Coordinates of C-alpha atoms and ligand atoms in Angstrom, one line a residue:
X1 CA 19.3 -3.4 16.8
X2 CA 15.7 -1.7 16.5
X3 CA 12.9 -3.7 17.4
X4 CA 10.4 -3.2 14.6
X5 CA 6.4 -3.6 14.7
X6 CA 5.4 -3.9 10.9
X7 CA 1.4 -4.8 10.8
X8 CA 0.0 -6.3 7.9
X9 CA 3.6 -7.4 7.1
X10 CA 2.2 -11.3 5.4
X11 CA 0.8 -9.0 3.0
X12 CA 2.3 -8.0 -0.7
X13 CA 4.2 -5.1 0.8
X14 CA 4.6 -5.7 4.1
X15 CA 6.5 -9.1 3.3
X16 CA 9.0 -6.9 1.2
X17 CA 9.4 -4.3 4.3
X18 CA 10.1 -7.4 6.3
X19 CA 12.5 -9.0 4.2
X20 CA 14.5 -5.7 4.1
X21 CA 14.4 -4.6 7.4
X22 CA 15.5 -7.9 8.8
X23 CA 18.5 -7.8 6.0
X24 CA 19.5 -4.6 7.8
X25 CA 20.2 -6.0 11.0
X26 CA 16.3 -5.3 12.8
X27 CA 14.4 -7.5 15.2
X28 CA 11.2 -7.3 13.2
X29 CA 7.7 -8.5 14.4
X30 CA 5.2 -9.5 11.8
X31 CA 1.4 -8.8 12.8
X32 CA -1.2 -9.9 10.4
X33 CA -4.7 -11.5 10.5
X34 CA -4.1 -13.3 7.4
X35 CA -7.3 -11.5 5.7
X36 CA -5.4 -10.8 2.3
X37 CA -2.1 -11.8 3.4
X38 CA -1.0 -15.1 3.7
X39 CA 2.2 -17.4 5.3
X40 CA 3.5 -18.3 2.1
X41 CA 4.7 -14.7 1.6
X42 CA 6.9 -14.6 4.9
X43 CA 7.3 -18.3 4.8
X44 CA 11.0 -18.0 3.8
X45 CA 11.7 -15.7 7.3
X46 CA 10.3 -18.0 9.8
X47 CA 13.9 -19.5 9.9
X48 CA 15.5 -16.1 11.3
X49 CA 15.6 -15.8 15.0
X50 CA 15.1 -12.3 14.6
X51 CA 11.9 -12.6 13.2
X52 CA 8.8 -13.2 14.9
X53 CA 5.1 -13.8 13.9
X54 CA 2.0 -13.1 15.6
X55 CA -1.6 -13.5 14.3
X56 CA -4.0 -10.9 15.3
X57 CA -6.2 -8.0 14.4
X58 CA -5.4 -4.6 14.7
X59 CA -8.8 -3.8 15.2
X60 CA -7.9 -5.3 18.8
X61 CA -5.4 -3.6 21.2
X62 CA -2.1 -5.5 21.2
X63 CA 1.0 -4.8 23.3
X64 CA 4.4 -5.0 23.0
X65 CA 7.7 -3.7 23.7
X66 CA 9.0 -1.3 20.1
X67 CA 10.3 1.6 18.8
X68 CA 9.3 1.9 15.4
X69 CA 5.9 0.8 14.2
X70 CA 5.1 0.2 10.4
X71 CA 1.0 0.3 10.0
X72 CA 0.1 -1.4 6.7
X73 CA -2.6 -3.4 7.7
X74 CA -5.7 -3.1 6.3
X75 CA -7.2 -5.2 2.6
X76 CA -5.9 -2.6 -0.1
X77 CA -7.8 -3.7 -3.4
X78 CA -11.2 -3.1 -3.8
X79 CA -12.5 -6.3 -5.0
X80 CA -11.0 -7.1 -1.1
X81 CA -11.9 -3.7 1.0
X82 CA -15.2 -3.8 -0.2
X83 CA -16.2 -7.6 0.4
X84 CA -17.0 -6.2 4.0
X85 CA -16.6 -2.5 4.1
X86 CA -17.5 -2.0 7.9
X87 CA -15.1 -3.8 8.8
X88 CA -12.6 -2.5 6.5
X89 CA -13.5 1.1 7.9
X90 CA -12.3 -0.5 11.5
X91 CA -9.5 -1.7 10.1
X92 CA -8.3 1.5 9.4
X93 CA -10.2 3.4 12.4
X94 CA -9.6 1.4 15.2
X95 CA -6.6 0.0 13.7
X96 CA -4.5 3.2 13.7
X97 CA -6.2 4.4 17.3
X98 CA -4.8 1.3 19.3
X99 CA -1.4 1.2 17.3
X100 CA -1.3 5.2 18.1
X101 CA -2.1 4.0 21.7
X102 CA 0.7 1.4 21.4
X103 CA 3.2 3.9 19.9
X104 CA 2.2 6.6 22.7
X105 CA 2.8 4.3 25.6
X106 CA 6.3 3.0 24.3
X107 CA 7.6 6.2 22.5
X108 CA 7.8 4.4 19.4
X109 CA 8.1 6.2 16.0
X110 CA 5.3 4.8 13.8
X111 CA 4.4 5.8 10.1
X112 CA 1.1 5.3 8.7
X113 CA 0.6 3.7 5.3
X114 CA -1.7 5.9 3.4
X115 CA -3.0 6.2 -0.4
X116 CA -3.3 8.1 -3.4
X117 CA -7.3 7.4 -2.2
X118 CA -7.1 10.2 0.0
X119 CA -7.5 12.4 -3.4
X120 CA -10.3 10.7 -4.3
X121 CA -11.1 11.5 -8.4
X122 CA -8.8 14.7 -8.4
X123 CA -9.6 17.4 -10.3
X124 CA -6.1 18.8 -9.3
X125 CA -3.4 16.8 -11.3
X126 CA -1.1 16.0 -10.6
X127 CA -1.7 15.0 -7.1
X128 CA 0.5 17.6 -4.7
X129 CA 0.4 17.1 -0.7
X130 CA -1.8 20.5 -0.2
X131 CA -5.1 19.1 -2.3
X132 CA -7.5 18.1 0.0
X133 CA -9.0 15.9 -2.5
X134 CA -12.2 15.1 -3.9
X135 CA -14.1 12.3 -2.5
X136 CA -17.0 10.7 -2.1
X137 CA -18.1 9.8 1.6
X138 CA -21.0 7.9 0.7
X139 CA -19.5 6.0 -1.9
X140 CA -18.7 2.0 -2.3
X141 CA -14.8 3.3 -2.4
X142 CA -16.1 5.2 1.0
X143 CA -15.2 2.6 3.4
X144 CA -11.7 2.5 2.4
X145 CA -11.0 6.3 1.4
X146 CA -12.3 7.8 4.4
X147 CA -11.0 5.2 6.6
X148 CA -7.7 6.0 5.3
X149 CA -8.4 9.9 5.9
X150 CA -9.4 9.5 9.2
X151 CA -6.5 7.4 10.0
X152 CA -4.4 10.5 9.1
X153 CA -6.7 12.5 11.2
X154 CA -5.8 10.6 14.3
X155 CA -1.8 10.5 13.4
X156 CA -2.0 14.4 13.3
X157 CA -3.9 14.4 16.5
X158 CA -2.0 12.4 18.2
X159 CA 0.7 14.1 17.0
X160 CA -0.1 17.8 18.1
X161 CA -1.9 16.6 21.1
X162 CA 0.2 13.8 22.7
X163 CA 3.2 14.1 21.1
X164 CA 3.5 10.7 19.1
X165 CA 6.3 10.8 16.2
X166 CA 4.7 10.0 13.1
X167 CA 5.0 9.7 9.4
X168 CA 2.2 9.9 6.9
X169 CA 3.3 8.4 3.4
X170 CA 0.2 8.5 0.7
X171 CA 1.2 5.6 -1.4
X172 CA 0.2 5.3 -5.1
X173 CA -0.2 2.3 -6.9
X174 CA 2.2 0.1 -6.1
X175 CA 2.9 -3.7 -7.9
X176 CA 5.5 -6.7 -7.9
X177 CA 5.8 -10.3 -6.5
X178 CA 3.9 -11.4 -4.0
X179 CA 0.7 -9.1 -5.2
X180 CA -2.2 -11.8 -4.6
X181 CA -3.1 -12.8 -7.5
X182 CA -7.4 -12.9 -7.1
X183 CA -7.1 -9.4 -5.3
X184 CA -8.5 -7.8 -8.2
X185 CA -6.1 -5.0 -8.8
X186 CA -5.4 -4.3 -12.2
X187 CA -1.5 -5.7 -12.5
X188 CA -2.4 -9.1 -11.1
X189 CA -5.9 -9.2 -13.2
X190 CA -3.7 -8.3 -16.3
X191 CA -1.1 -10.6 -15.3
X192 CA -2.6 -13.7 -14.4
X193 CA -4.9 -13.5 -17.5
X194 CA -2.1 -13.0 -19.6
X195 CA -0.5 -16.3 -18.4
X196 CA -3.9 -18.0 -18.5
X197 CA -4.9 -17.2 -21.6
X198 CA -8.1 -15.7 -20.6
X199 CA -9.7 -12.3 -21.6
X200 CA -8.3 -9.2 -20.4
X201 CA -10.8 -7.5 -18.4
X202 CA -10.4 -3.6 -19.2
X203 CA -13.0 -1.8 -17.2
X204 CA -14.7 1.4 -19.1
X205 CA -12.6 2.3 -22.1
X206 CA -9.8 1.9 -20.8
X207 CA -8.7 5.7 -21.0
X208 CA -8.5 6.0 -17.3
X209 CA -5.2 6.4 -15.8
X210 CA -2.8 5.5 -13.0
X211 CA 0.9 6.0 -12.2
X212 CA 2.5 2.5 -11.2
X213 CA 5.3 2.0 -8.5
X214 CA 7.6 -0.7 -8.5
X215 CA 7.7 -2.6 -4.6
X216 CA 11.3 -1.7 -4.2
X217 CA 11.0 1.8 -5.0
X218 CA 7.9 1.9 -2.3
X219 CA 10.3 0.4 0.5
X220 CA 12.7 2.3 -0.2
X221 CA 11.0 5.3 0.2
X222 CA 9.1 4.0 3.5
X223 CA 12.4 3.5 5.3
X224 CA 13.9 6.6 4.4
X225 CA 10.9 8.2 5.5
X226 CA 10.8 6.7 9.3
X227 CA 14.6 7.4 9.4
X228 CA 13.9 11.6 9.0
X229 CA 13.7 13.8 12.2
X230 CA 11.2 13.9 14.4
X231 CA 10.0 17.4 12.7
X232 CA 9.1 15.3 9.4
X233 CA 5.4 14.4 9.8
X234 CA 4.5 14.3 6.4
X235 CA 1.6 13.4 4.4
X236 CA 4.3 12.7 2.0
X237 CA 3.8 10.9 -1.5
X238 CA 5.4 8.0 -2.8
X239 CA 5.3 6.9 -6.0
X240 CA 6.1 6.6 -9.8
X241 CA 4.9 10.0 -11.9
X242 CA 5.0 7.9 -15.3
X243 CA 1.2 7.5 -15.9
X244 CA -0.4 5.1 -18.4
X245 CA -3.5 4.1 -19.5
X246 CA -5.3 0.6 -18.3
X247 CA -5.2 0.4 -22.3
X248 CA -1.6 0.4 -22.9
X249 CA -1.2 -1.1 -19.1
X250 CA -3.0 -4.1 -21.1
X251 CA -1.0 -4.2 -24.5
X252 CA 2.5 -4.2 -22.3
X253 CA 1.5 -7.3 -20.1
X254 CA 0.3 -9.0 -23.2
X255 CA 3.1 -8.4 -24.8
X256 CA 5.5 -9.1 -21.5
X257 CA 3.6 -12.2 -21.1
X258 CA 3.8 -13.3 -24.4
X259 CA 0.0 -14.1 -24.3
X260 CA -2.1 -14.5 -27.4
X261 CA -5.0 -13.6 -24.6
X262 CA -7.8 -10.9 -26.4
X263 CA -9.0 -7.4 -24.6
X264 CA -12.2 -7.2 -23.4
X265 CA -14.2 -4.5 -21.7
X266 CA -16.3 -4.1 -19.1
X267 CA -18.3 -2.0 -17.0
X268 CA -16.4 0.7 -15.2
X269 CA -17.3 0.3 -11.1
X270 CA -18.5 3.3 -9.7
X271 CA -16.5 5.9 -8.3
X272 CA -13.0 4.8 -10.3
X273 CA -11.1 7.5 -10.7
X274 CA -9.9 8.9 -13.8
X275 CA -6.4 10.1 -13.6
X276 CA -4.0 9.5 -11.0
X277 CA -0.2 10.9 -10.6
X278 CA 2.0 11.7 -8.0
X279 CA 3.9 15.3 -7.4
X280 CA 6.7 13.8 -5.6
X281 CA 8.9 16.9 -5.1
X282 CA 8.2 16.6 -1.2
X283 CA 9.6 13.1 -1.3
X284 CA 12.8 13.8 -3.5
X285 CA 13.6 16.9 -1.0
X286 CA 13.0 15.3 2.4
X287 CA 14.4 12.2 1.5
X288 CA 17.4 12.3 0.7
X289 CA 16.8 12.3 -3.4
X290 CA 15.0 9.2 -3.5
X291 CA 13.2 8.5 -6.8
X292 CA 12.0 5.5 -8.7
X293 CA 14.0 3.0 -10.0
X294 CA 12.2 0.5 -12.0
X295 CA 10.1 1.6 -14.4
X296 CA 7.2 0.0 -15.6
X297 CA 8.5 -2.2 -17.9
X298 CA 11.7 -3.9 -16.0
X299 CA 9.0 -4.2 -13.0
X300 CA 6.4 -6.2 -14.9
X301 CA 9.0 -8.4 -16.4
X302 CA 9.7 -9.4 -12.8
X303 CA 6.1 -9.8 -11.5
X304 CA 5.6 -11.7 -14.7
X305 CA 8.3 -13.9 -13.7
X306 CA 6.8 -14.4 -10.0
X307 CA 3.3 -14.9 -11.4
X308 CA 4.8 -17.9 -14.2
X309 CA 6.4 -19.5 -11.2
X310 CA 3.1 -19.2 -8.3
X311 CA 0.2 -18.4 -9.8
X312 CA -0.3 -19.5 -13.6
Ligands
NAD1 P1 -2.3 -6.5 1.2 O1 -3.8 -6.8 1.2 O2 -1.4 -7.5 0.5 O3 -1.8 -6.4 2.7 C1 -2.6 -6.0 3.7 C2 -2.2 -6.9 4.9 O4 -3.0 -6.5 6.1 C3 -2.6 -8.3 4.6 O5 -1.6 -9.2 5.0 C4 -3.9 -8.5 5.5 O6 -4.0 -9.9 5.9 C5 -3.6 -7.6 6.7 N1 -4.8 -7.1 7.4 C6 -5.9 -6.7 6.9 N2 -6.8 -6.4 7.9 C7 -6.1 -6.6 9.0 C8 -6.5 -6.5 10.4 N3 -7.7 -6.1 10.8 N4 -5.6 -6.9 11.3 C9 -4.4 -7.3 11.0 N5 -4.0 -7.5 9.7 C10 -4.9 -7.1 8.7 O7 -2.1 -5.1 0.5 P2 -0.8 -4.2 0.3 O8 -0.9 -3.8 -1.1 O9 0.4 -4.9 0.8 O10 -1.1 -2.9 1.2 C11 -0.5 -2.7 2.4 C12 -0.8 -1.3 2.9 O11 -0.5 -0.3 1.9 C13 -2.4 -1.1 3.1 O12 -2.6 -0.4 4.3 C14 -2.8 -0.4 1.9 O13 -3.9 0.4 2.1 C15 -1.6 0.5 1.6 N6 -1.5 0.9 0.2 C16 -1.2 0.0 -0.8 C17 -1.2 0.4 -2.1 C18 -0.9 -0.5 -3.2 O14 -0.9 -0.1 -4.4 N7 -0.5 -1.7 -3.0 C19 -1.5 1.8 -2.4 C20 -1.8 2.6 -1.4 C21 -1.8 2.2 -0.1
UDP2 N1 -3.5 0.5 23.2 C1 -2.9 -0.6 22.7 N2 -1.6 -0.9 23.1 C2 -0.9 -0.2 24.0 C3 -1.6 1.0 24.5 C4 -2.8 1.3 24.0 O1 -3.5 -1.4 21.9 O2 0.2 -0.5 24.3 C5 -4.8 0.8 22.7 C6 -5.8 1.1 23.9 O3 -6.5 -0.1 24.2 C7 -6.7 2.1 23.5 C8 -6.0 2.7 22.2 O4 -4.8 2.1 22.1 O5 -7.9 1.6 23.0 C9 -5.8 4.2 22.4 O6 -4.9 4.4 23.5 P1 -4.9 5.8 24.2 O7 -3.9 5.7 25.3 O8 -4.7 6.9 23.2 O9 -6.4 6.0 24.7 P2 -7.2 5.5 26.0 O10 -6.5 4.3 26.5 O11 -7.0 6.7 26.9 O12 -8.5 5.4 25.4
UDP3 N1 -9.1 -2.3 -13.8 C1 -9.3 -2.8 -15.0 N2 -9.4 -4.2 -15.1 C2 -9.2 -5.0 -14.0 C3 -9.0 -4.4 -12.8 C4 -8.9 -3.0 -12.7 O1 -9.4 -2.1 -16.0 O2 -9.3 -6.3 -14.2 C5 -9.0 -0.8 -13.7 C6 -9.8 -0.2 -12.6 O3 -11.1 0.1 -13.1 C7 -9.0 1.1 -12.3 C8 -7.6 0.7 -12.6 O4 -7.6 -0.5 -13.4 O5 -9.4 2.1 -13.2 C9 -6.8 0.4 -11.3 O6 -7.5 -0.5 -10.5 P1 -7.0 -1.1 -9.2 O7 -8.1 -1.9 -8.5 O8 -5.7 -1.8 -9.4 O9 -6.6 0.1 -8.3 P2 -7.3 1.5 -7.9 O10 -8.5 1.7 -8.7 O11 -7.6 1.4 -6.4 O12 -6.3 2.5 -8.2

């Protein structure tokens, strides 16, 4: 039985990594502040004696006795990273330094949830593992992308100077239950408006594009990833390379939903990136073949069905 450190795990994909990890047999321990997470999505594992829950911030050190450790925490949508953006920049600074520390001291393996927002508003597309990227560091997206790029800066460090085992996955948009639904990301906006009958709030003209994960795939590929050998550092990408407007992102939700709601737009925020899709050769070869799944529609007709029954 591994005993498994998975911080930010009350939030939308961390509860998922939970769930699955304990269903494998783990002793998992759940850190989260609650900031964008909440009880409610681990609720239904407090009953397993093989999971445990602790509150506190990463931005903290914190000790304990592991040998794998799962860093997700940190607010991931921007209506949420950017509501206090210093802190959001510790989150992810001194966030990945203390859990490096932690993973140093115990010999723990420990894989470091990154994004898609280390590429910034590409100009190289799709998105391969070598592009540096092309962001801005004095942006309002700033706080979160650079945090996130400095966070990998510190796994390689520690890496080539102390040694630490570590996994870099850049995620790309990723969707499903459990997504809180006033986060502001695009799937839950669409979602819950649908259900509620209220505009559908397309920002710009709705031309830009992302590439949309299903959860399942995304933990999936996580696991696989912190089970490769020690000479597997990544940055790898994970995600789903079928791309889509927020446009037709819009018309499929309505018509999921079944909502009669109307498409409005509205100003595009600054910085928003225009394309986004993932090459995710790297993944398929060094993980054992693994690919998405569920494609966009089967996924959304299951976060529709989450949203119906908690959030509508
Ligand atoms: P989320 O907001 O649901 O989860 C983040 C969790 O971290 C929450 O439970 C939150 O309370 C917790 N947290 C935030 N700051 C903390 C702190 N200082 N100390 C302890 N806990 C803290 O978002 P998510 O979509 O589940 O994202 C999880 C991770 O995956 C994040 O690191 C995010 O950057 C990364 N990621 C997500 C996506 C996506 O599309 N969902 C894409 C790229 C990367
Ligand atoms: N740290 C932690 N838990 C541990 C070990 C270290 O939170 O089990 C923190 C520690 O407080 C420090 C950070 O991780 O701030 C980095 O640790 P490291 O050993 O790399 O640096 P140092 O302690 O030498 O500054
Ligand atoms: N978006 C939108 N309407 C919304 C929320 C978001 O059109 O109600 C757009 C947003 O401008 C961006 C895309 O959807 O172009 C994805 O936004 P999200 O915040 O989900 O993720 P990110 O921009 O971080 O990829």
């Amino acid at each position: 039985m591994k005993r498994i450190l998975v911080t930010g795990g009350a939030g939308f994909i961390g509860s998922h990594l939970c769930e699955r990890l304990l269903s494998e047999g783990n002793d998992v321990l759940c850190l989260d502040n609650y900031f964008t997470g909440s009880k409610a999505n681990i609720a239904h594992l407090l009953s397993n004696p093989f999971f445990e829950l602790v509150r506190h911030d990463v931005t903290a050190p914190f000790y304990a006795e592991v040998d794998e450790i799962y860093n997700l925490a940190c607010p991931a949508s921007p209506v949420h990273y950017q509501y206090n953006p210093i802190k959001t920049i510790k989150t992810s600074v001194m966030g990945a330094i203390n859990m490096l520390g932690l993973a140093k001291r115990v010999r723990a393996k420990i894989l470091q949830a990154s994004t898609s927002e280390v590429y910034g508003d590409p100009v190289v597309h799709p998105q391969p593992e070598e592009y540096w990227g092309n962001v801005n560091p004095i942006g309002i997206r700033s706080c979160y992308d650079e945090g996130k790029r400095c966070a990998e800066t510190l796994f390689m460090d520690y890496h080539r100077q102390n040694g630490v085992r570590i996994k870099i996955v850049r995620i790309f948009n990723t969707y499903g239950p459990r997504m809180n639904p006033n986060d502001g990301r695009v799937v839950s906006n669409f979602i819950v408006q649908a259900l509620r009958g209220e505009d559908i709030t397309v920002y710009g003209n709705g031309t830009q594009t992302r590439s949309f994960q299903y959860v399942d795939d995304l933990v999936e590929g996580l696991i696989r990833m912190m089970n490769t050998g020690d000479s597997v550092t990544g940055p790898v990408n994970i995600g789903n390379p079928n791309e889509f407007t927020m446009l037709s992102l819009a018309e499929m939700v309505l018509a999921q939903a079944g909502s009669a709601s109307k498409i409005v737009f509205r100003p595009l925020p600054s910085d928003d990136p225009k394309q986004r899709q993932p090459k995710i050769g790297k993944a398929r070869e060094l993980l054992g073949g693994w690919q998405p799944k569920v494609q966009l529609e089967e996924g959304l007709r299951k976060t529709v069905e989450y949203f119906k029954q908690n959030a509508s």
